[in-house]
PDB file of C-alpha atoms and ligand atoms in Angstrom:
ATOM      1  CA  MET A  10      -0.005   0.048   0.044  1.00  0.00           C
ATOM      2  CA  ARG A  11       1.350   3.539  -0.914  1.00  0.00           C
ATOM      3  CA  ILE A  12       0.163   6.514   0.929  1.00  0.00           C
ATOM      4  CA  PHE A  13       0.373  10.195   0.289  1.00  0.00           C
ATOM      5  CA  ASP A  14      -0.626  12.396   3.225  1.00  0.00           C
ATOM      6  CA  PRO A  15      -1.773  15.664   1.602  1.00  0.00           C
ATOM      7  CA  HIS A  16      -1.844  17.729   4.803  1.00  0.00           C
ATOM      8  CA  ILE A  17       0.403  16.925   7.853  1.00  0.00           C
ATOM      9  CA  HIS A  18       2.527  19.270  10.058  1.00  0.00           C
ATOM     10  CA  MET A  19       5.746  17.259  10.329  1.00  0.00           C
ATOM     11  CA  THR A  20       7.477  20.308  12.018  1.00  0.00           C
ATOM     12  CA  SER A  21       5.771  19.225  15.129  1.00  0.00           C
ATOM     13  CA  ARG A  22       6.497  15.493  14.898  1.00  0.00           C
ATOM     14  CA  THR A  23       9.410  13.303  15.865  1.00  0.00           C
ATOM     15  CA  THR A  24      11.549  10.922  13.967  1.00  0.00           C
ATOM     16  CA  ASP A  25       9.643   8.058  15.580  1.00  0.00           C
ATOM     17  CA  ASP A  26       6.634   9.448  13.682  1.00  0.00           C
ATOM     18  CA  TYR A  27       8.545   9.456  10.323  1.00  0.00           C
ATOM     19  CA  GLU A  28       9.684   5.875  11.027  1.00  0.00           C
ATOM     20  CA  ALA A  29       6.149   4.688  11.781  1.00  0.00           C
ATOM     21  CA  MET A  30       4.695   6.472   8.788  1.00  0.00           C
ATOM     22  CA  ALA A  31       7.293   4.977   6.378  1.00  0.00           C
ATOM     23  CA  ALA A  32       6.602   1.490   7.910  1.00  0.00           C
ATOM     24  CA  ALA A  33       2.861   2.066   7.314  1.00  0.00           C
ATOM     25  CA  GLY A  34       3.389   2.982   3.655  1.00  0.00           C
ATOM     26  CA  VAL A  35       3.490   6.690   3.788  1.00  0.00           C
ATOM     27  CA  ARG A  36       5.833   7.715   0.877  1.00  0.00           C
ATOM     28  CA  ALA A  37       4.964  11.357   0.299  1.00  0.00           C
ATOM     29  CA  VAL A  38       3.526  14.304   2.199  1.00  0.00           C
ATOM     30  CA  VAL A  39       2.587  17.836   1.869  1.00  0.00           C
ATOM     31  CA  GLU A  40       3.168  20.103   4.730  1.00  0.00           C
ATOM     32  CA  PRO A  41       1.132  23.357   4.713  1.00  0.00           C
ATOM     33  CA  ALA A  42       2.304  26.406   6.550  1.00  0.00           C
ATOM     34  CA  PHE A  43       0.141  27.022   9.580  1.00  0.00           C
ATOM     35  CA  TRP A  44      -0.227  28.791  12.946  1.00  0.00           C
ATOM     36  CA  LEU A  45       2.336  27.476  15.393  1.00  0.00           C
ATOM     37  CA  GLY A  46       0.275  27.968  18.527  1.00  0.00           C
ATOM     38  CA  GLN A  47       2.614  30.572  19.904  1.00  0.00           C
ATOM     39  CA  PRO A  48       1.900  33.762  18.305  1.00  0.00           C
ATOM     40  CA  ARG A  49       4.731  35.050  15.999  1.00  0.00           C
ATOM     41  CA  THR A  50       5.724  38.636  16.712  1.00  0.00           C
ATOM     42  CA  SER A  51       7.776  39.421  13.644  1.00  0.00           C
ATOM     43  CA  VAL A  52       8.207  38.699   9.962  1.00  0.00           C
ATOM     44  CA  GLY A  53      11.622  37.193  10.677  1.00  0.00           C
ATOM     45  CA  SER A  54       9.860  34.191  12.541  1.00  0.00           C
ATOM     46  CA  PHE A  55       7.966  33.505   9.292  1.00  0.00           C
ATOM     47  CA  ILE A  56      11.118  33.537   7.021  1.00  0.00           C
ATOM     48  CA  ASP A  57      12.815  31.096   9.343  1.00  0.00           C
ATOM     49  CA  TYR A  58       9.658  28.778   9.414  1.00  0.00           C
ATOM     50  CA  PHE A  59       9.228  28.912   5.593  1.00  0.00           C
ATOM     51  CA  ASP A  60      12.868  28.140   5.131  1.00  0.00           C
ATOM     52  CA  ALA A  61      12.607  25.240   7.406  1.00  0.00           C
ATOM     53  CA  LEU A  62       9.623  23.978   5.308  1.00  0.00           C
ATOM     54  CA  VAL A  63      11.631  24.121   1.986  1.00  0.00           C
ATOM     55  CA  GLY A  64      14.878  23.029   3.390  1.00  0.00           C
ATOM     56  CA  TRP A  65      15.279  21.212   6.747  1.00  0.00           C
ATOM     57  CA  GLU A  66      12.091  19.295   6.775  1.00  0.00           C
ATOM     58  CA  PRO A  67      12.556  17.672   3.389  1.00  0.00           C
ATOM     59  CA  PHE A  68      16.014  16.720   4.401  1.00  0.00           C
ATOM     60  CA  ARG A  69      14.704  15.144   7.650  1.00  0.00           C
ATOM     61  CA  ALA A  70      11.990  13.244   5.772  1.00  0.00           C
ATOM     62  CA  GLN A  71      14.389  11.975   3.247  1.00  0.00           C
ATOM     63  CA  GLY A  72      16.189  10.103   5.807  1.00  0.00           C
ATOM     64  CA  PHE A  73      13.075   7.847   6.234  1.00  0.00           C
ATOM     65  CA  GLY A  74      12.286   7.503   2.445  1.00  0.00           C
ATOM     66  CA  VAL A  75       9.370  10.049   2.667  1.00  0.00           C
ATOM     67  CA  ARG A  76       9.059  12.648  -0.149  1.00  0.00           C
ATOM     68  CA  HIS A  77       8.420  15.967   1.569  1.00  0.00           C
ATOM     69  CA  HIS A  78       6.672  19.034  -0.205  1.00  0.00           C
ATOM     70  CA  CYS A  79       5.093  21.995   1.223  1.00  0.00           C
ATOM     71  CA  ALA A  80       2.462  24.685   0.863  1.00  0.00           C
ATOM     72  CA  ILE A  81       3.313  28.345   1.765  1.00  0.00           C
ATOM     73  CA  ALA A  82       0.919  31.033   2.979  1.00  0.00           C
ATOM     74  CA  LEU A  83       0.025  33.488   5.716  1.00  0.00           C
ATOM     75  CA  ASN A  84      -2.449  31.454   7.788  1.00  0.00           C
ATOM     76  CA  PRO A  85      -6.010  32.872   8.610  1.00  0.00           C
ATOM     77  CA  LYS A  86      -5.489  33.333  12.304  1.00  0.00           C
ATOM     78  CA  GLU A  87      -2.283  35.434  12.141  1.00  0.00           C
ATOM     79  CA  ALA A  88      -3.717  37.413   9.105  1.00  0.00           C
ATOM     80  CA  ASN A  89      -5.467  39.257  12.015  1.00  0.00           C
ATOM     81  CA  ASP A  90      -2.077  40.412  13.664  1.00  0.00           C
ATOM     82  CA  PRO A  91      -0.801  43.606  12.177  1.00  0.00           C
ATOM     83  CA  ARG A  92       2.667  42.499  13.064  1.00  0.00           C
ATOM     84  CA  CYS A  93       2.347  39.598  10.643  1.00  0.00           C
ATOM     85  CA  ARG A  94       0.634  41.307   7.630  1.00  0.00           C
ATOM     86  CA  GLU A  95       4.021  42.129   6.010  1.00  0.00           C
ATOM     87  CA  VAL A  96       4.409  38.397   5.450  1.00  0.00           C
ATOM     88  CA  LEU A  97       2.016  38.787   2.509  1.00  0.00           C
ATOM     89  CA  ASP A  98       4.860  40.571   0.674  1.00  0.00           C
ATOM     90  CA  LEU A  99       7.137  37.522   1.160  1.00  0.00           C
ATOM     91  CA  ILE A 100       4.785  34.839  -0.274  1.00  0.00           C
ATOM     92  CA  ASP A 101       5.409  35.607  -3.816  1.00  0.00           C
ATOM     93  CA  ARG A 102       9.069  34.639  -3.647  1.00  0.00           C
ATOM     94  CA  TYR A 103       8.430  31.306  -1.710  1.00  0.00           C
ATOM     95  CA  LEU A 104       5.802  30.344  -4.242  1.00  0.00           C
ATOM     96  CA  ALA A 105       8.496  30.279  -7.009  1.00  0.00           C
ATOM     97  CA  LYS A 106      10.535  27.522  -5.141  1.00  0.00           C
ATOM     98  CA  ASP A 107      10.803  23.960  -6.455  1.00  0.00           C
ATOM     99  CA  ARG A 108       9.355  22.139  -3.513  1.00  0.00           C
ATOM    100  CA  VAL A 109       6.294  24.516  -2.975  1.00  0.00           C
ATOM    101  CA  VAL A 110       3.595  22.664  -4.696  1.00  0.00           C
ATOM    102  CA  ALA A 111       0.598  24.784  -3.301  1.00  0.00           C
ATOM    103  CA  LEU A 112      -0.505  27.885  -1.549  1.00  0.00           C
ATOM    104  CA  GLY A 113      -1.813  27.213   1.851  1.00  0.00           C
ATOM    105  CA  GLU A 114      -3.346  27.134   4.364  1.00  0.00           C
ATOM    106  CA  VAL A 115      -5.472  30.072   3.626  1.00  0.00           C
ATOM    107  CA  GLY A 116      -9.124  30.731   4.356  1.00  0.00           C
ATOM    108  CA  TYR A 117     -11.034  31.785   7.446  1.00  0.00           C
ATOM    109  CA  ASP A 118     -10.612  31.476  11.192  1.00  0.00           C
ATOM    110  CA  SER A 119     -13.059  34.099  12.481  1.00  0.00           C
ATOM    111  CA  MET A 120     -14.101  35.592   9.223  1.00  0.00           C
ATOM    112  CA  THR A 121     -12.840  39.074   9.913  1.00  0.00           C
ATOM    113  CA  PRO A 122     -12.078  41.898   7.271  1.00  0.00           C
ATOM    114  CA  PRO A 123      -8.250  41.263   7.520  1.00  0.00           C
ATOM    115  CA  GLU A 124      -8.905  37.512   6.839  1.00  0.00           C
ATOM    116  CA  ASP A 125     -11.019  38.508   3.825  1.00  0.00           C
ATOM    117  CA  GLU A 126      -8.142  40.636   2.519  1.00  0.00           C
ATOM    118  CA  ALA A 127      -5.339  38.105   3.029  1.00  0.00           C
ATOM    119  CA  PHE A 128      -7.430  35.286   1.551  1.00  0.00           C
ATOM    120  CA  ALA A 129      -8.305  37.159  -1.643  1.00  0.00           C
ATOM    121  CA  ARG A 130      -4.752  38.586  -2.093  1.00  0.00           C
ATOM    122  CA  GLN A 131      -3.181  35.153  -1.649  1.00  0.00           C
ATOM    123  CA  LEU A 132      -5.649  33.621  -4.200  1.00  0.00           C
ATOM    124  CA  GLU A 133      -4.379  36.134  -6.698  1.00  0.00           C
ATOM    125  CA  LEU A 134      -0.767  34.950  -6.072  1.00  0.00           C
ATOM    126  CA  ALA A 135      -1.908  31.289  -6.527  1.00  0.00           C
ATOM    127  CA  GLU A 136      -3.351  32.350  -9.802  1.00  0.00           C
ATOM    128  CA  ARG A 137      -0.201  34.109 -10.954  1.00  0.00           C
ATOM    129  CA  HIS A 138       2.002  31.115  -9.995  1.00  0.00           C
ATOM    130  CA  GLU A 139      -0.559  28.650 -11.263  1.00  0.00           C
ATOM    131  CA  LEU A 140      -0.478  26.744  -8.070  1.00  0.00           C
ATOM    132  CA  PRO A 141      -3.179  24.636  -6.335  1.00  0.00           C
ATOM    133  CA  VAL A 142      -4.767  26.180  -3.146  1.00  0.00           C
ATOM    134  CA  LEU A 143      -5.344  24.541   0.195  1.00  0.00           C
ATOM    135  CA  VAL A 144      -8.209  26.302   2.052  1.00  0.00           C
ATOM    136  CA  HIS A 145      -8.685  25.751   5.771  1.00  0.00           C
ATOM    137  CA  THR A 146     -12.369  25.924   6.839  1.00  0.00           C
ATOM    138  CA  PRO A 147     -13.144  27.213  10.271  1.00  0.00           C
ATOM    139  CA  HIS A 148     -13.693  24.942  13.078  1.00  0.00           C
ATOM    140  CA  ARG A 149     -16.332  27.334  14.506  1.00  0.00           C
ATOM    141  CA  ASP A 150     -19.342  28.057  12.308  1.00  0.00           C
ATOM    142  CA  LYS A 151     -17.947  25.659   9.710  1.00  0.00           C
ATOM    143  CA  HIS A 152     -20.959  25.472   7.509  1.00  0.00           C
ATOM    144  CA  ALA A 153     -21.178  29.336   6.970  1.00  0.00           C
ATOM    145  CA  GLY A 154     -17.359  29.589   6.740  1.00  0.00           C
ATOM    146  CA  THR A 155     -17.270  26.882   4.016  1.00  0.00           C
ATOM    147  CA  LEU A 156     -20.039  28.534   1.960  1.00  0.00           C
ATOM    148  CA  ARG A 157     -18.259  31.792   2.212  1.00  0.00           C
ATOM    149  CA  SER A 158     -14.934  30.417   1.239  1.00  0.00           C
ATOM    150  CA  LEU A 159     -16.550  28.820  -1.920  1.00  0.00           C
ATOM    151  CA  ASP A 160     -17.904  32.353  -2.763  1.00  0.00           C
ATOM    152  CA  VAL A 161     -14.306  33.840  -2.426  1.00  0.00           C
ATOM    153  CA  VAL A 162     -13.014  31.065  -4.612  1.00  0.00           C
ATOM    154  CA  ARG A 163     -15.674  31.696  -7.154  1.00  0.00           C
ATOM    155  CA  GLU A 164     -14.940  35.424  -7.106  1.00  0.00           C
ATOM    156  CA  SER A 165     -11.225  34.807  -7.609  1.00  0.00           C
ATOM    157  CA  GLY A 166     -11.676  33.274 -10.990  1.00  0.00           C
ATOM    158  CA  LEU A 167      -9.506  30.431 -10.093  1.00  0.00           C
ATOM    159  CA  PRO A 168     -10.616  27.060 -11.708  1.00  0.00           C
ATOM    160  CA  PRO A 169     -12.379  25.229  -8.872  1.00  0.00           C
ATOM    161  CA  GLY A 170     -10.395  22.073  -9.563  1.00  0.00           C
ATOM    162  CA  GLN A 171      -7.311  23.989  -8.515  1.00  0.00           C
ATOM    163  CA  VAL A 172      -8.619  24.236  -5.021  1.00  0.00           C
ATOM    164  CA  VAL A 173      -9.211  21.923  -2.110  1.00  0.00           C
ATOM    165  CA  LEU A 174     -11.411  22.946   0.923  1.00  0.00           C
ATOM    166  CA  ASP A 175     -10.099  21.011   3.980  1.00  0.00           C
ATOM    167  CA  HIS A 176     -11.436  19.876   7.332  1.00  0.00           C
ATOM    168  CA  LEU A 177     -14.841  19.103   5.869  1.00  0.00           C
ATOM    169  CA  ASN A 178     -17.447  17.016   7.383  1.00  0.00           C
ATOM    170  CA  GLU A 179     -20.919  15.478   6.477  1.00  0.00           C
ATOM    171  CA  LEU A 180     -22.505  18.907   6.449  1.00  0.00           C
ATOM    172  CA  THR A 181     -19.971  20.609   4.202  1.00  0.00           C
ATOM    173  CA  VAL A 182     -18.969  17.956   1.722  1.00  0.00           C
ATOM    174  CA  ALA A 183     -21.893  18.366  -0.750  1.00  0.00           C
ATOM    175  CA  PRO A 184     -21.567  22.030  -1.535  1.00  0.00           C
ATOM    176  CA  VAL A 185     -17.774  21.655  -2.068  1.00  0.00           C
ATOM    177  CA  LEU A 186     -18.069  18.734  -4.599  1.00  0.00           C
ATOM    178  CA  GLU A 187     -20.905  20.512  -6.328  1.00  0.00           C
ATOM    179  CA  SER A 188     -18.639  23.573  -6.869  1.00  0.00           C
ATOM    180  CA  GLY A 189     -16.086  21.427  -8.642  1.00  0.00           C
ATOM    181  CA  SER A 190     -13.512  21.926  -6.040  1.00  0.00           C
ATOM    182  CA  TRP A 191     -11.750  19.022  -4.054  1.00  0.00           C
ATOM    183  CA  ALA A 192     -13.079  17.935  -0.604  1.00  0.00           C
ATOM    184  CA  GLY A 193     -10.441  17.411   2.045  1.00  0.00           C
ATOM    185  CA  PHE A 194     -11.007  15.534   5.329  1.00  0.00           C
ATOM    186  CA  SER A 195      -8.764  15.667   8.353  1.00  0.00           C
ATOM    187  CA  ILE A 196      -9.063  12.416  10.356  1.00  0.00           C
ATOM    188  CA  TYR A 197      -8.460  12.979  14.101  1.00  0.00           C
ATOM    189  CA  PRO A 198      -8.219  10.630  17.103  1.00  0.00           C
ATOM    190  CA  ASP A 199     -11.233  11.823  19.030  1.00  0.00           C
ATOM    191  CA  THR A 200     -13.036  14.878  17.596  1.00  0.00           C
ATOM    192  CA  LYS A 201     -14.305  16.406  14.296  1.00  0.00           C
ATOM    193  CA  MET A 202     -13.944  13.441  11.901  1.00  0.00           C
ATOM    194  CA  ASP A 203     -12.959   9.795  12.257  1.00  0.00           C
ATOM    195  CA  GLU A 204     -12.153   7.021   9.829  1.00  0.00           C
ATOM    196  CA  ARG A 205     -15.523   5.265  10.390  1.00  0.00           C
ATOM    197  CA  ARG A 206     -17.469   8.401   9.223  1.00  0.00           C
ATOM    198  CA  MET A 207     -14.875   8.931   6.454  1.00  0.00           C
ATOM    199  CA  VAL A 208     -15.706   5.653   5.045  1.00  0.00           C
ATOM    200  CA  ALA A 209     -19.533   6.455   5.248  1.00  0.00           C
ATOM    201  CA  ILE A 210     -18.759   9.690   3.261  1.00  0.00           C
ATOM    202  CA  LEU A 211     -16.956   7.664   0.602  1.00  0.00           C
ATOM    203  CA  ARG A 212     -19.823   5.309   0.276  1.00  0.00           C
ATOM    204  CA  GLU A 213     -22.204   8.168  -0.283  1.00  0.00           C
ATOM    205  CA  TYR A 214     -20.069  10.508  -2.486  1.00  0.00           C
ATOM    206  CA  GLY A 215     -17.554   8.143  -4.226  1.00  0.00           C
ATOM    207  CA  THR A 216     -13.776   8.498  -4.392  1.00  0.00           C
ATOM    208  CA  GLU A 217     -13.346  11.260  -6.908  1.00  0.00           C
ATOM    209  CA  ARG A 218     -11.910  14.682  -5.802  1.00  0.00           C
ATOM    210  CA  ILE A 219     -11.682  13.416  -2.138  1.00  0.00           C
ATOM    211  CA  LEU A 220      -8.426  13.931  -0.123  1.00  0.00           C
ATOM    212  CA  VAL A 221      -7.893  12.308   3.190  1.00  0.00           C
ATOM    213  CA  ASN A 222      -5.225  13.514   5.522  1.00  0.00           C
ATOM    214  CA  SER A 223      -4.102  13.244   9.199  1.00  0.00           C
ATOM    215  CA  ALA A 224      -3.400  16.832   9.784  1.00  0.00           C
ATOM    216  CA  ALA A 225      -1.091  15.775  12.525  1.00  0.00           C
ATOM    217  CA  ASP A 226       0.432  18.616  14.569  1.00  0.00           C
ATOM    218  CA  TRP A 227       1.150  19.494  18.147  1.00  0.00           C
ATOM    219  CA  GLY A 228      -2.449  18.894  19.286  1.00  0.00           C
ATOM    220  CA  ARG A 229      -3.726  15.302  19.879  1.00  0.00           C
ATOM    221  CA  SER A 230      -3.406  13.714  16.493  1.00  0.00           C
ATOM    222  CA  ASP A 231      -2.135  10.639  14.838  1.00  0.00           C
ATOM    223  CA  PRO A 232       0.061  10.737  11.781  1.00  0.00           C
ATOM    224  CA  LEU A 233      -1.061   7.220  10.949  1.00  0.00           C
ATOM    225  CA  LYS A 234      -4.758   8.187  10.360  1.00  0.00           C
ATOM    226  CA  THR A 235      -4.313   7.891   6.619  1.00  0.00           C
ATOM    227  CA  ARG A 236      -3.300   4.222   7.067  1.00  0.00           C
ATOM    228  CA  ARG A 237      -6.068   3.622   9.572  1.00  0.00           C
ATOM    229  CA  THR A 238      -8.597   5.104   6.994  1.00  0.00           C
ATOM    230  CA  ALA A 239      -7.196   2.785   4.311  1.00  0.00           C
ATOM    231  CA  GLU A 240      -7.756  -0.138   6.682  1.00  0.00           C
ATOM    232  CA  ALA A 241     -11.318   0.978   7.534  1.00  0.00           C
ATOM    233  CA  MET A 242     -12.055   1.243   3.711  1.00  0.00           C
ATOM    234  CA  LEU A 243     -10.787  -2.347   3.054  1.00  0.00           C
ATOM    235  CA  ALA A 244     -12.823  -3.635   5.975  1.00  0.00           C
ATOM    236  CA  ALA A 245     -15.976  -1.982   4.710  1.00  0.00           C
ATOM    237  CA  GLY A 246     -15.579  -3.570   1.290  1.00  0.00           C
ATOM    238  CA  PHE A 247     -13.645  -1.050  -0.815  1.00  0.00           C
ATOM    239  CA  ASP A 248     -10.918  -2.711  -2.743  1.00  0.00           C
ATOM    240  CA  ASP A 249      -7.211  -2.047  -3.263  1.00  0.00           C
ATOM    241  CA  SER A 250      -7.694   0.163  -6.212  1.00  0.00           C
ATOM    242  CA  ASP A 251     -10.260   2.331  -4.323  1.00  0.00           C
ATOM    243  CA  VAL A 252      -7.646   2.706  -1.537  1.00  0.00           C
ATOM    244  CA  ASP A 253      -4.919   3.688  -3.958  1.00  0.00           C
ATOM    245  CA  ARG A 254      -7.140   6.121  -5.643  1.00  0.00           C
ATOM    246  CA  VAL A 255      -8.060   7.993  -2.476  1.00  0.00           C
ATOM    247  CA  LEU A 256      -4.721   7.778  -0.575  1.00  0.00           C
ATOM    248  CA  TRP A 257      -2.323   8.038  -3.454  1.00  0.00           C
ATOM    249  CA  GLN A 258      -3.629   8.906  -7.046  1.00  0.00           C
ATOM    250  CA  ASN A 259      -6.020  11.754  -5.773  1.00  0.00           C
ATOM    251  CA  PRO A 260      -3.192  13.796  -3.990  1.00  0.00           C
ATOM    252  CA  VAL A 261      -0.816  13.106  -6.872  1.00  0.00           C
ATOM    253  CA  GLU A 262      -3.466  14.336  -9.328  1.00  0.00           C
ATOM    254  CA  PHE A 263      -4.383  17.432  -7.119  1.00  0.00           C
ATOM    255  CA  TYR A 264      -0.808  18.698  -6.203  1.00  0.00           C
ATOM    256  CA  GLY A 265       0.547  17.355  -9.643  1.00  0.00           C
ATOM    257  CA  GLN A 266      -1.207  20.482 -11.070  1.00  0.00           C
ATOM    258  CA  SER A 267       1.804  22.425  -9.690  1.00  0.00           C
ATOM    259  CA  GLY A 268       4.125  20.632 -12.106  1.00  0.00           C
ATOM    260  CA  ARG A 269       6.462  20.246  -9.258  1.00  0.00           C
ATOM    261  CA  LEU A 270       5.805  16.993  -7.362  1.00  0.00           C
ATOM    262  CA  ASP A 271       9.078  14.978  -6.993  1.00  0.00           C
ATOM    263  CA  LEU A 272       8.030  11.439  -6.241  1.00  0.00           C
ATOM    264  CA  GLY A 273      11.062   9.703  -7.586  1.00  0.00           C
ATOM    265  CA  GLU A 274      11.074   6.040  -6.967  1.00  0.00           C
ATOM    266  CA  ALA A 275       7.922   6.551  -4.838  1.00  0.00           C
ATOM    267  CA  LEU A 276       6.091   6.620  -8.113  1.00  0.00           C
ATOM    268  CA  GLU A 277       6.844   3.040  -8.804  1.00  0.00           C
ATOM    269  CA  PRO A 278       4.024   0.622  -7.750  1.00  0.00           C
ATOM    270  CA  ALA A 279       4.315  -0.750  -4.372  1.00  0.00           C
ATOM    271  CA  ALA A 280       7.290  -3.137  -4.397  1.00  0.00           C
ATOM    272  CA  ALA A 281       7.920  -3.103  -0.647  1.00  0.00           C
ATOM    273  CA  SER A 282       4.944  -4.457   1.162  1.00  0.00           C
ATOM    274  CA  PHE A 283       3.789  -3.171   4.593  1.00  0.00           C
ATOM    275  CA  GLN A 284       5.795  -4.627   7.415  1.00  0.00           C
ATOM    276  CA  GLY A 285       4.930  -2.517  10.252  1.00  0.00           C
ATOM    277  CA  SER A 286       1.548  -3.699  11.174  1.00  0.00           C
ATOM    278  CA  SER A 287       2.457  -3.752  14.878  1.00  0.00           C
ATOM    279  CA  VAL A 288       2.373   0.098  14.945  1.00  0.00           C
ATOM    280  CA  LEU A 289      -1.201   0.022  13.784  1.00  0.00           C
ATOM    281  CA  ARG A 290      -2.432  -2.436  16.500  1.00  0.00           C
ATOM    282  CA  GLY A 291      -3.881   0.328  18.789  1.00  0.00           C
ATOM    283  CA  GLU A 292      -7.483   0.566  19.684  1.00  0.00           C
ATOM    284  CA  PRO A 293      -9.559   2.050  16.820  1.00  0.00           C
ATOM    285  CA  GLY A 294      -9.814   5.830  17.289  1.00  0.00           C
ATOM    286  CA  GLU A 295      -7.183   6.074  20.088  1.00  0.00           C
TER     287      GLU A 295
HETATM  288 ZN1   ZN B  24      -3.217  22.116   9.031  1.00  0.00          ZN
END
């Protein structure tokens, strides 16, 4: 089984995680730029963070045979901090870099005017660089935030297929798929969305334009949730090609629009079979 995690924050994970991910079949990841928890007080903090995403983290991943790419953006939460606004002037030059396969995470946190401005301005940059866009939908007031994000995408003139709206659930998936955009789902250990609900969504909506990720970060999260979702799909009667479609081909197709995916030998069909099943023997949903 080959897995591409299209949204995971490896900066906040250990080498044990890389080891377990590689053993579980994770061969490629995209790490979007996000809010680090501790508010940043200057633009320099962003420069160092972005440099780590294009330099240090791919190097760290390479040691475990995982292909690492990233998405760059000013995240919605810090778009509200006047000390961080200047970051918008830096995004352009990062979007030109080889390992940057998308713009993200952009979107809404609290749906404020500064968030509106940062969102629209960054969509223009994505259009100029012809890059896919990863849109974070807010955890509070998700339904309204998702519909409003779809409006902003529509107004931007970007082709809808170049955009994924992420952190979706049963209530937000339909309008996103109907718009022509991609639907992203973050699978968490105990909140928001789990693999059982994910399988039900796949049954109802099919496997096209669906991305499944672990979104693992510093919060309670599990970098093997992609693998666990694959197992749940198989247990529910989906076959190997459905699993490969959702957990490999879909992310390759979506981020492949950048023209920058570097998958190397990871592109070859699975030669190495999964040998780390012991790492998956936890309780479901732990
Ligand atoms: Zn994220």
